[in-house]
Short mmCIF file of C-alpha atoms and ligand atoms in Angstrom, two decimals:
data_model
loop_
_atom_site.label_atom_id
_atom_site.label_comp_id
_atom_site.label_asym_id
_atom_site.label_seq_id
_atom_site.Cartn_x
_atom_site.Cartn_y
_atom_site.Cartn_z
CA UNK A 21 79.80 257.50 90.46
CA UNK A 22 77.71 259.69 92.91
CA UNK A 23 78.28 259.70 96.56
CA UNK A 24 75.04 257.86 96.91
CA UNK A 25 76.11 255.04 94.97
CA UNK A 26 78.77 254.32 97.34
CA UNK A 27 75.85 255.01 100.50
CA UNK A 28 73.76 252.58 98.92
CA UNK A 29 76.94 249.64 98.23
CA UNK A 30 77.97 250.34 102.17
CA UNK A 31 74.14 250.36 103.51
CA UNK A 32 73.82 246.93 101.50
CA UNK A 33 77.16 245.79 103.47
CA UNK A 34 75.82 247.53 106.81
CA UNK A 35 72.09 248.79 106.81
CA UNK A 36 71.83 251.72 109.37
CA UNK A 37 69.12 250.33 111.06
CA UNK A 38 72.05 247.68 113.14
CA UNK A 39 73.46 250.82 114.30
CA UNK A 40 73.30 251.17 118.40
CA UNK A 41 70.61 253.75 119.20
CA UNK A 42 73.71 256.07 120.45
CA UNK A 43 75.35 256.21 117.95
CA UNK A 44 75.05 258.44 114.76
CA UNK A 45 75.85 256.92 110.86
CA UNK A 46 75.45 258.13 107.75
CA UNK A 47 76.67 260.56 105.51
CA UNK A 48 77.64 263.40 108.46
CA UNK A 49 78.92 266.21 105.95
CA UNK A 50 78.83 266.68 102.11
CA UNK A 51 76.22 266.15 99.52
CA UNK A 52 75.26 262.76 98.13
CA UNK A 53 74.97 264.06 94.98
CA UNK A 54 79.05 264.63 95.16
CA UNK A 55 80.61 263.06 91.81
CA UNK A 56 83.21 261.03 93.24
CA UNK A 57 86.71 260.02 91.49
CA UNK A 58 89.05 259.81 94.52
CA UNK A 59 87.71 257.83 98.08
CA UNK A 60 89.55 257.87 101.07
CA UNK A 61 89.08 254.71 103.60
CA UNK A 62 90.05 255.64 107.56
CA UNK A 63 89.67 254.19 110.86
CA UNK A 64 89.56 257.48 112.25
CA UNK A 65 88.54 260.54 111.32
CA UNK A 66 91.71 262.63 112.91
CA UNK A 67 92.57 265.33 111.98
CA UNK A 68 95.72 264.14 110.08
CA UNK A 69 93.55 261.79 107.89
CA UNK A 70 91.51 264.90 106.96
CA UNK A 71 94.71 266.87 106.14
CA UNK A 72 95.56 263.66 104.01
CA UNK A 73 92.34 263.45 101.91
CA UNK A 74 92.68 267.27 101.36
CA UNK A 75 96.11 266.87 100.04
CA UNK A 76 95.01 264.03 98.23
CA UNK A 77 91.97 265.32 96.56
CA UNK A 78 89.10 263.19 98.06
CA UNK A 79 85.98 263.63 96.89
CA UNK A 80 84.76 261.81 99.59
CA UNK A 81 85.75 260.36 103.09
CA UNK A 82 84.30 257.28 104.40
CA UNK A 83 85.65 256.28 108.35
CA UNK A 84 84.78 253.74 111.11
CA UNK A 85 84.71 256.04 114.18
CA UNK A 86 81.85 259.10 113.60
CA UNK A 87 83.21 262.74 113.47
CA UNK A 88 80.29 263.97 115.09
CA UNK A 89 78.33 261.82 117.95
CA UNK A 90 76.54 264.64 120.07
CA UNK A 91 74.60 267.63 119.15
CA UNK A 92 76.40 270.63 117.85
CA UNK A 93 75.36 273.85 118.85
CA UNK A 94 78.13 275.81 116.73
CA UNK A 95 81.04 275.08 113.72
CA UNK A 96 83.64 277.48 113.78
CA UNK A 97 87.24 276.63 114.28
CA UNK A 98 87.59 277.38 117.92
CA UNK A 99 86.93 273.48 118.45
CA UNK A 100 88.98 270.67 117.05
CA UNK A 101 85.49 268.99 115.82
CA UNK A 102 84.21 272.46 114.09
CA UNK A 103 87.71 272.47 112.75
CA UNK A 104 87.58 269.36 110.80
CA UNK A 105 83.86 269.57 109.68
CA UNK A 106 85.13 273.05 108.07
CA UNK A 107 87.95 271.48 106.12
CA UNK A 108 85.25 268.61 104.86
CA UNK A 109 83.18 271.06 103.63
CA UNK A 110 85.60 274.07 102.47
CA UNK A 111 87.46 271.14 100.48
CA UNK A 112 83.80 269.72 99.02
CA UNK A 113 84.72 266.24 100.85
CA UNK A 114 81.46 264.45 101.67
CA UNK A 115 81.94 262.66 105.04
CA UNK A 116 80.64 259.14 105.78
CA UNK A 117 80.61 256.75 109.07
CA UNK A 118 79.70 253.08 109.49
CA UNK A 119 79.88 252.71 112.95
CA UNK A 120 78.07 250.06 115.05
CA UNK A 121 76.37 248.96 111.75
CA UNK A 122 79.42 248.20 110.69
CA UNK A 123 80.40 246.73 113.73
CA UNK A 124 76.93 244.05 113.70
CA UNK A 125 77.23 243.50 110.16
CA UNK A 126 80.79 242.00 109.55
CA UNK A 127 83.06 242.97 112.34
CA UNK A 128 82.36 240.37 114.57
CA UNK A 129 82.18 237.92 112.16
CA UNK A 130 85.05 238.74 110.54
CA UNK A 131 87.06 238.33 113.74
CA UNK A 132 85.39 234.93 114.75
CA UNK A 133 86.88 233.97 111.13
CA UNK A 134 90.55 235.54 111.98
CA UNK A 135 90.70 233.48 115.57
CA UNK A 136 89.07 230.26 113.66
CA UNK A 137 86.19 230.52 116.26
CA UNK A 138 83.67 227.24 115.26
CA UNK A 139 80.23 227.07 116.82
CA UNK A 140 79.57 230.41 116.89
CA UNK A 141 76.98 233.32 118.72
CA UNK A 142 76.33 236.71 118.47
CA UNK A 143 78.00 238.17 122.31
CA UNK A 144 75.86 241.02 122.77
CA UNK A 145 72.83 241.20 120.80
CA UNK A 146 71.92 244.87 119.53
CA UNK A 147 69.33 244.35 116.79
CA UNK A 148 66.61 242.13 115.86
CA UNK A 149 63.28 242.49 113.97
CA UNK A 150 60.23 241.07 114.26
CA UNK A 151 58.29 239.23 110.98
CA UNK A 152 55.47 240.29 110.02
CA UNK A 153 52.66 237.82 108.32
CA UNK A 154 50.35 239.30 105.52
CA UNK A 155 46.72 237.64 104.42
CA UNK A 156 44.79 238.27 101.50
CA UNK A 157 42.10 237.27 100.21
CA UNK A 158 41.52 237.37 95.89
CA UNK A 159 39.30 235.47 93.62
CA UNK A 160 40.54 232.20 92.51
CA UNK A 161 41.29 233.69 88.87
CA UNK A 162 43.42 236.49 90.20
CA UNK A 163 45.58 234.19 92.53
CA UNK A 164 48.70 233.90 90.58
CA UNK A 165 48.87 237.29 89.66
CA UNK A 166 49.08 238.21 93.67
CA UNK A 167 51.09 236.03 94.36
CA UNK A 168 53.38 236.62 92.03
CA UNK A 169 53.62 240.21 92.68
CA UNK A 170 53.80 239.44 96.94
CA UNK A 171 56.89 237.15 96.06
CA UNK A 172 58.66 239.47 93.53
CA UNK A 173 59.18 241.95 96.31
CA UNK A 174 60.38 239.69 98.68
CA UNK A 175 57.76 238.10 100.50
CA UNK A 176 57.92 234.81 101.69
CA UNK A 177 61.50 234.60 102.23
CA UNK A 178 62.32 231.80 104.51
CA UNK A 179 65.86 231.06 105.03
CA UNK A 180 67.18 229.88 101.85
CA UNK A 181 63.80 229.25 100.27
CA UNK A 182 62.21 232.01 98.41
CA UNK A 183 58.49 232.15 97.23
CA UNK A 184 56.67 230.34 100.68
CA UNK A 185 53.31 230.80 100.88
CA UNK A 186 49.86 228.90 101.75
CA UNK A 187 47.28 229.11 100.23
CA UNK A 188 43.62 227.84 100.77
CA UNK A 189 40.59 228.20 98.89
CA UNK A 190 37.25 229.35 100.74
CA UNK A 191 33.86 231.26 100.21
CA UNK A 192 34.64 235.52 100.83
CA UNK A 193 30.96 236.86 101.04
CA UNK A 194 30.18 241.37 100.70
CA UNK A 195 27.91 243.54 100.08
CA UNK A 196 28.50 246.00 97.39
CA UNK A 197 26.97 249.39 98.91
CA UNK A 198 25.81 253.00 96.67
CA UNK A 199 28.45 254.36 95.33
CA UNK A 200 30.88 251.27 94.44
CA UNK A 201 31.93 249.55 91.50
CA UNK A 202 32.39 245.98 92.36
CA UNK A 203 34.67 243.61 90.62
CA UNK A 204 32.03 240.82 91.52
CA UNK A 205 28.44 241.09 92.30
CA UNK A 206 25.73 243.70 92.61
CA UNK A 207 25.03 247.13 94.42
CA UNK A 208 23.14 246.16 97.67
CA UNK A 209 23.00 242.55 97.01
CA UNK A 210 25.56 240.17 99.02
CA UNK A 211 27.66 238.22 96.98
CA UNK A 212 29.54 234.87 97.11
CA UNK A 213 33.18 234.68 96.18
CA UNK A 214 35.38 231.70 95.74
CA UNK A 215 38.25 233.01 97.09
CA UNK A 216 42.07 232.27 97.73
CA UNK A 217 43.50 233.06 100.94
CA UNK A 218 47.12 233.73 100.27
CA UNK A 219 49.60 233.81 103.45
CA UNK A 220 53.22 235.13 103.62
CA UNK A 221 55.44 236.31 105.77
CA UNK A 222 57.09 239.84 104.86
CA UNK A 223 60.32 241.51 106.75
CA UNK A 224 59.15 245.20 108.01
CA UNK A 225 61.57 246.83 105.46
CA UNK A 226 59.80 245.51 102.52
CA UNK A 227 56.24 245.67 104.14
CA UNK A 228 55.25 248.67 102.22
CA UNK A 229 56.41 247.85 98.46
CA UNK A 230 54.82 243.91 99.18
CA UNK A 231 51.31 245.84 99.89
CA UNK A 232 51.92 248.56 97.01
CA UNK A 233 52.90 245.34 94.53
CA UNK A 234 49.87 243.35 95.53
CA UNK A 235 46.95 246.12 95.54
CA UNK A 236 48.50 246.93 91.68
CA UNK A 237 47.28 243.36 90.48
CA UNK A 238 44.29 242.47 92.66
CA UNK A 239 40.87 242.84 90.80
CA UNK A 240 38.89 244.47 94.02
CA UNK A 241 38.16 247.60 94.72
CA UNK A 242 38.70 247.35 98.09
CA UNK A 243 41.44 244.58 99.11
CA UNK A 244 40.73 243.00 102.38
CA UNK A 245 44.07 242.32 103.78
CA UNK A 246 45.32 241.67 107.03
CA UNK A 247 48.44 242.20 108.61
CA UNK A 248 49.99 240.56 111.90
CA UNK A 249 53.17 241.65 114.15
CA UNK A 250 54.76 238.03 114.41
CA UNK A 251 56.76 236.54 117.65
CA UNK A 252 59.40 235.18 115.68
CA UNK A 253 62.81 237.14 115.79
CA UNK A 254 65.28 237.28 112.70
CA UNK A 255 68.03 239.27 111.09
CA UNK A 256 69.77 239.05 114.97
CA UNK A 257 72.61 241.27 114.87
CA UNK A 258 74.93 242.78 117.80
CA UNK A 259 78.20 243.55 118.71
CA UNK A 260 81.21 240.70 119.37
CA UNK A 261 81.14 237.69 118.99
CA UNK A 262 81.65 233.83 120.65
CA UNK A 263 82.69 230.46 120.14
CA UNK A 264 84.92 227.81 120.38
CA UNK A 265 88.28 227.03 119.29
CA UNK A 266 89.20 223.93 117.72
CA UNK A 267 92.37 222.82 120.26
CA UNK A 268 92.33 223.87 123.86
CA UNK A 269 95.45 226.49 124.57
CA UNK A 270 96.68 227.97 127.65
CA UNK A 271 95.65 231.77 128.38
CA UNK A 272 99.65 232.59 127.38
CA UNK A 273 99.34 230.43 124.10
CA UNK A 274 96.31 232.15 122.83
CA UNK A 275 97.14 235.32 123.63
CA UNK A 276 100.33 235.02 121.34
CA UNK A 277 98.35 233.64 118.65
CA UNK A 278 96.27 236.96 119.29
CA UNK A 279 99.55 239.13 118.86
CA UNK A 280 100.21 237.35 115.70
CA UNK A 281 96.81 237.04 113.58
CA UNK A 282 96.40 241.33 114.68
CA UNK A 283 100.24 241.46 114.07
CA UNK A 284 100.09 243.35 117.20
CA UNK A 285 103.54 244.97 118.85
CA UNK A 286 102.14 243.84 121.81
CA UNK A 287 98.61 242.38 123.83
CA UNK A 288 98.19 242.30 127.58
CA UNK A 289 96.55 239.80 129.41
CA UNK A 290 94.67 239.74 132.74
CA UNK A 291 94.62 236.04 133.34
CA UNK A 292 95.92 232.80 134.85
CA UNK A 293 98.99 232.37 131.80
CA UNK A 294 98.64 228.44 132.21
CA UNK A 295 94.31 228.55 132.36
CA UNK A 296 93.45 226.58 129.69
CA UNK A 297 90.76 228.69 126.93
CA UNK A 298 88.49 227.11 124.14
CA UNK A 299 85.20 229.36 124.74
CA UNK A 300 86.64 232.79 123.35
CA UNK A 301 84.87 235.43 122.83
CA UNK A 302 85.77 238.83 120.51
CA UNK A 303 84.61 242.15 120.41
CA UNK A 304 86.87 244.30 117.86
CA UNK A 305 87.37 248.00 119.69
CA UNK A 306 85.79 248.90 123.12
CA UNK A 307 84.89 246.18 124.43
CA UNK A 308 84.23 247.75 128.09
CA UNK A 309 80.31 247.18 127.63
CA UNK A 310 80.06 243.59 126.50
CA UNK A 311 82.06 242.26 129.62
CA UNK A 312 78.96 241.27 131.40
CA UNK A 313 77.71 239.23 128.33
CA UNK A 314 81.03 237.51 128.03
CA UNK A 315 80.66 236.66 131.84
CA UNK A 316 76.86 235.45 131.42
CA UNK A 317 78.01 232.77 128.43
CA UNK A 318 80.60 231.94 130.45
CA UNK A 319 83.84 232.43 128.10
CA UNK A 320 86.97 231.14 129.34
CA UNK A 321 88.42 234.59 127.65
CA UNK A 322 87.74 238.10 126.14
CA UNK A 323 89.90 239.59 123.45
CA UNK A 324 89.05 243.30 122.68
CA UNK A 325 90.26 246.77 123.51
CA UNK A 326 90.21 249.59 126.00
CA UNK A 327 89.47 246.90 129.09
CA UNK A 328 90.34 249.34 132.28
CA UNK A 329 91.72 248.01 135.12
CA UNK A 330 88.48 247.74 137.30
CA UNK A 331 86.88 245.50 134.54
CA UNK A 332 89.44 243.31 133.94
CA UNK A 333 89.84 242.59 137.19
CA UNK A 334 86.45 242.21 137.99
CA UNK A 335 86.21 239.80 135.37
CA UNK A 336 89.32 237.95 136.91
CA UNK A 337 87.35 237.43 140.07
CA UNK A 338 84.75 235.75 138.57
CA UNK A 339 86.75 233.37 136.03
CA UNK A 340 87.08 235.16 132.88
CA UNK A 341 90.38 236.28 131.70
CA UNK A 342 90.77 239.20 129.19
CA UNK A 343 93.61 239.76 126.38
CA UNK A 344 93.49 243.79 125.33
CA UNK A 345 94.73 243.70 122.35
CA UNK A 346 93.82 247.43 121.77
CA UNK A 347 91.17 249.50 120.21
CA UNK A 348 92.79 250.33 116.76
CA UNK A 349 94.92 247.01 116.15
CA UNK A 350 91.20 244.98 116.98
CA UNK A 351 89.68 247.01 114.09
CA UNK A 352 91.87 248.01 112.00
CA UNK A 353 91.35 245.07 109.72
CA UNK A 354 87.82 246.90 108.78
CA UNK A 355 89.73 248.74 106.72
CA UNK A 356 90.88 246.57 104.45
CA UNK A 357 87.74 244.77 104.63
CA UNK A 358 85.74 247.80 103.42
CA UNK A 359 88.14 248.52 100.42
CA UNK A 360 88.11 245.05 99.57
CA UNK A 361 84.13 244.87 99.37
CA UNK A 362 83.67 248.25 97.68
CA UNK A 363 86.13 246.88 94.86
CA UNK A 364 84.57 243.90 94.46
CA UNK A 365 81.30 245.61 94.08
CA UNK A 366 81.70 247.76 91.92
CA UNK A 367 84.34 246.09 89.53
CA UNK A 368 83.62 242.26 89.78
CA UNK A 369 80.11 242.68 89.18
CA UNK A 370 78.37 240.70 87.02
CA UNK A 371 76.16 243.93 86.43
CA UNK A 372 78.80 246.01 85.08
CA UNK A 373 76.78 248.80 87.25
CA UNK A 374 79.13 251.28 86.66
CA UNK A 375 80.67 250.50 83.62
CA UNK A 376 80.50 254.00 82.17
CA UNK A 377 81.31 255.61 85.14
CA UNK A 378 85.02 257.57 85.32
CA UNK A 379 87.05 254.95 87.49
CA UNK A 380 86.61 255.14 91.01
CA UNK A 381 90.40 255.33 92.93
CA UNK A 382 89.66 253.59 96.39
CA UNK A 383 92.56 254.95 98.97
CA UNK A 384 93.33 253.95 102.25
CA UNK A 385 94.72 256.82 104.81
CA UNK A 386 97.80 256.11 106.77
CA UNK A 387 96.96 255.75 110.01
CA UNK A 388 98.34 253.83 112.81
CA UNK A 389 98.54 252.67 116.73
CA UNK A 390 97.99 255.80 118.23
CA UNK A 391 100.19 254.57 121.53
CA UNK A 392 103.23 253.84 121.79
CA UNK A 393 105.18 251.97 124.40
CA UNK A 394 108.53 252.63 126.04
CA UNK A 395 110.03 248.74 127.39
ZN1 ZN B 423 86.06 251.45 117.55
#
């Protein structure tokens, strides 16, 4: 396999375009044309874990947290960062993050699913696009053919229903001028068409190939075809998440059901202990920036990481307790997750994609909690 066939498996898990607009995803170092035998999973992309897929061999390095976020004006091993992008690339590793991609995509579900959370909403949305609705207009003879080719490419995807579209039949009138070659009718003499009107609505990713697809099979010359910017919203993605669980527990109750499902050393807990909690929300990491949304929708608690002391108690104040459970115990699960998927993808496929492909050895670093408490 090629670096880029592992891009293409994780940007099918977590398309870049959920990624915050802060952030920076990708493939940061390397070539994507990298053969790669040995890849490394991290959380982080410390300098230990890059020691760790040098001594192991890595062809390439694929981590949660982005090496680089900022600009860089230099590399050169003055700077821890320059340091670490020079090992990637003196050792041939390509380097790859799925960040807040990652995070949209299955992070928050994944931890509504570990806390059993029913009834459930995105907590801070990030990401949503925008449908767009394409009209053309093709002789009745040529209808199916459009169609067809509109559909094949993914129009007229609604929900679980593939292949919507409306169609009505009507008179298209034109007037071929010098220099044309009509499909129907004369130079300089109007015509009458019986026509089709075929309607569907397209997602802006697969706008392009829907219009290339359907000019390659309509009969015209030129293709009347109109395209409108829709209101409705889909694909909603965004960081945490919120819901309900199924039996009400006190603040003290839930939080040790935290510790246990994160197998966490320890969580603290800003909080009335004997409050009782059933609308929970989770945000895996930092969850500093989606306090406000958990206070707007009104959650009886917040389970995430790196809470400071002036948000926690701010949140306090206004009747929201919060369990910090810790950045790297609230995602480390991702992980797994990620080696899990990639597996499954590429050796439980029907497909058999990559059957002639030397096997792929998917490693995870070792990492852990990088505090530690003295009781
Ligand atoms: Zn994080």
């Amino acid at each position: 396999m090629e670096c880029k066939d592992i891009i293409r498996l994780m940007e099918e898990l977590a398309p870049v375009r959920y990624a915050c607009d802060w952030d920076n995803v990708g493939l940061l170092v390397g070539s994507q044309n990298k053969k790669v035998q040995r890849l490394m999973l991290a959380l982080d992309p410390s300098e230990d874990v890059i020691d760790q897929a040098v001594r192991e061999g890595v062809d390439m390095l694929i981590t949660h947290h982005p090496l680089i976020f900022g600009s860089i004006k230099r590399v050169n091993s003055n700077d821890i960062t320059g340091r670490k992008i020079l090992k990637l690339i003196k050792n041939d590793i390509s380097y790859y993050a799925a960040h807040t991609n990652l995070d949209s995509a299955v992070m928050a579900d994944e931890a509504g699913k570990m806390f059993g959370l029913v009834n459930t909403n995105i907590l801070s949305e990030e990401y949503s696009e925008n449908l767009y609705k394409l009209c053309t207009f093709v002789p009745v003879s040529h209808a199916l053919k459009v169609r067809d080719a509109m559909t094949r490419e993914g129009a007229g995807h609604i929900g679980e229903y593939s292949n919507c579209t409306f169609n009505v039949e009507g008179i298209g009138t034109f007037k071929p001028l010098e220099g044309t070659n009509p499909y129907i009718g004369k130079i300089n003499e109007t015509a009458n068409a019986q026509e089709m009107r075929i309607e569907v609505t397209v997602q802006k990713d697969k706008l392009d190939r829907v219009i290339k697809a359907m000019l390659k099979v309509h009969p015209y010359e030129e293709v009347a075809y109109d395209i409108y910017k829709l209101e409705n919203e889909i694909d909603r993605k965004g960081i945490g998440i919120r819901g309900y669980i199924d039996n009400d527990m006190t603040l003290e109750e839930f939080a040790m059901k935290v510790k246990q499902v994160l197998k966490a050393d320890t969580v603290r807990m800003c909080g009335d202990p004997v409050k009782k909690v059933v609308k929970i929300a989770v945000c895996p990491g930092s969850g500093k920036s989606v306090v406000e949304d958990a206070l707007k929708a009104k959650v009886d608690v917040l389970v995430s990481g790196d809470i400071d002391h002036h948000k926690a108690l701010e949140a306090w104040e206004q009747g929201m307790a919060v369990i910090d459970a810790g950045h790297f115990i609230t995602e480390y699960f991702v992980v797994d997750y990620l080696r899990d998927y990639l597996i499954d993808k590429i050796y439980n496929t029907d497909e058999d994609l990559y059957a002639n492909s030397v096997k792929l050895e998917i490693i995870k670093a070792e990492e852990k909690e990088p505090f530690s408490y003295i009781r």
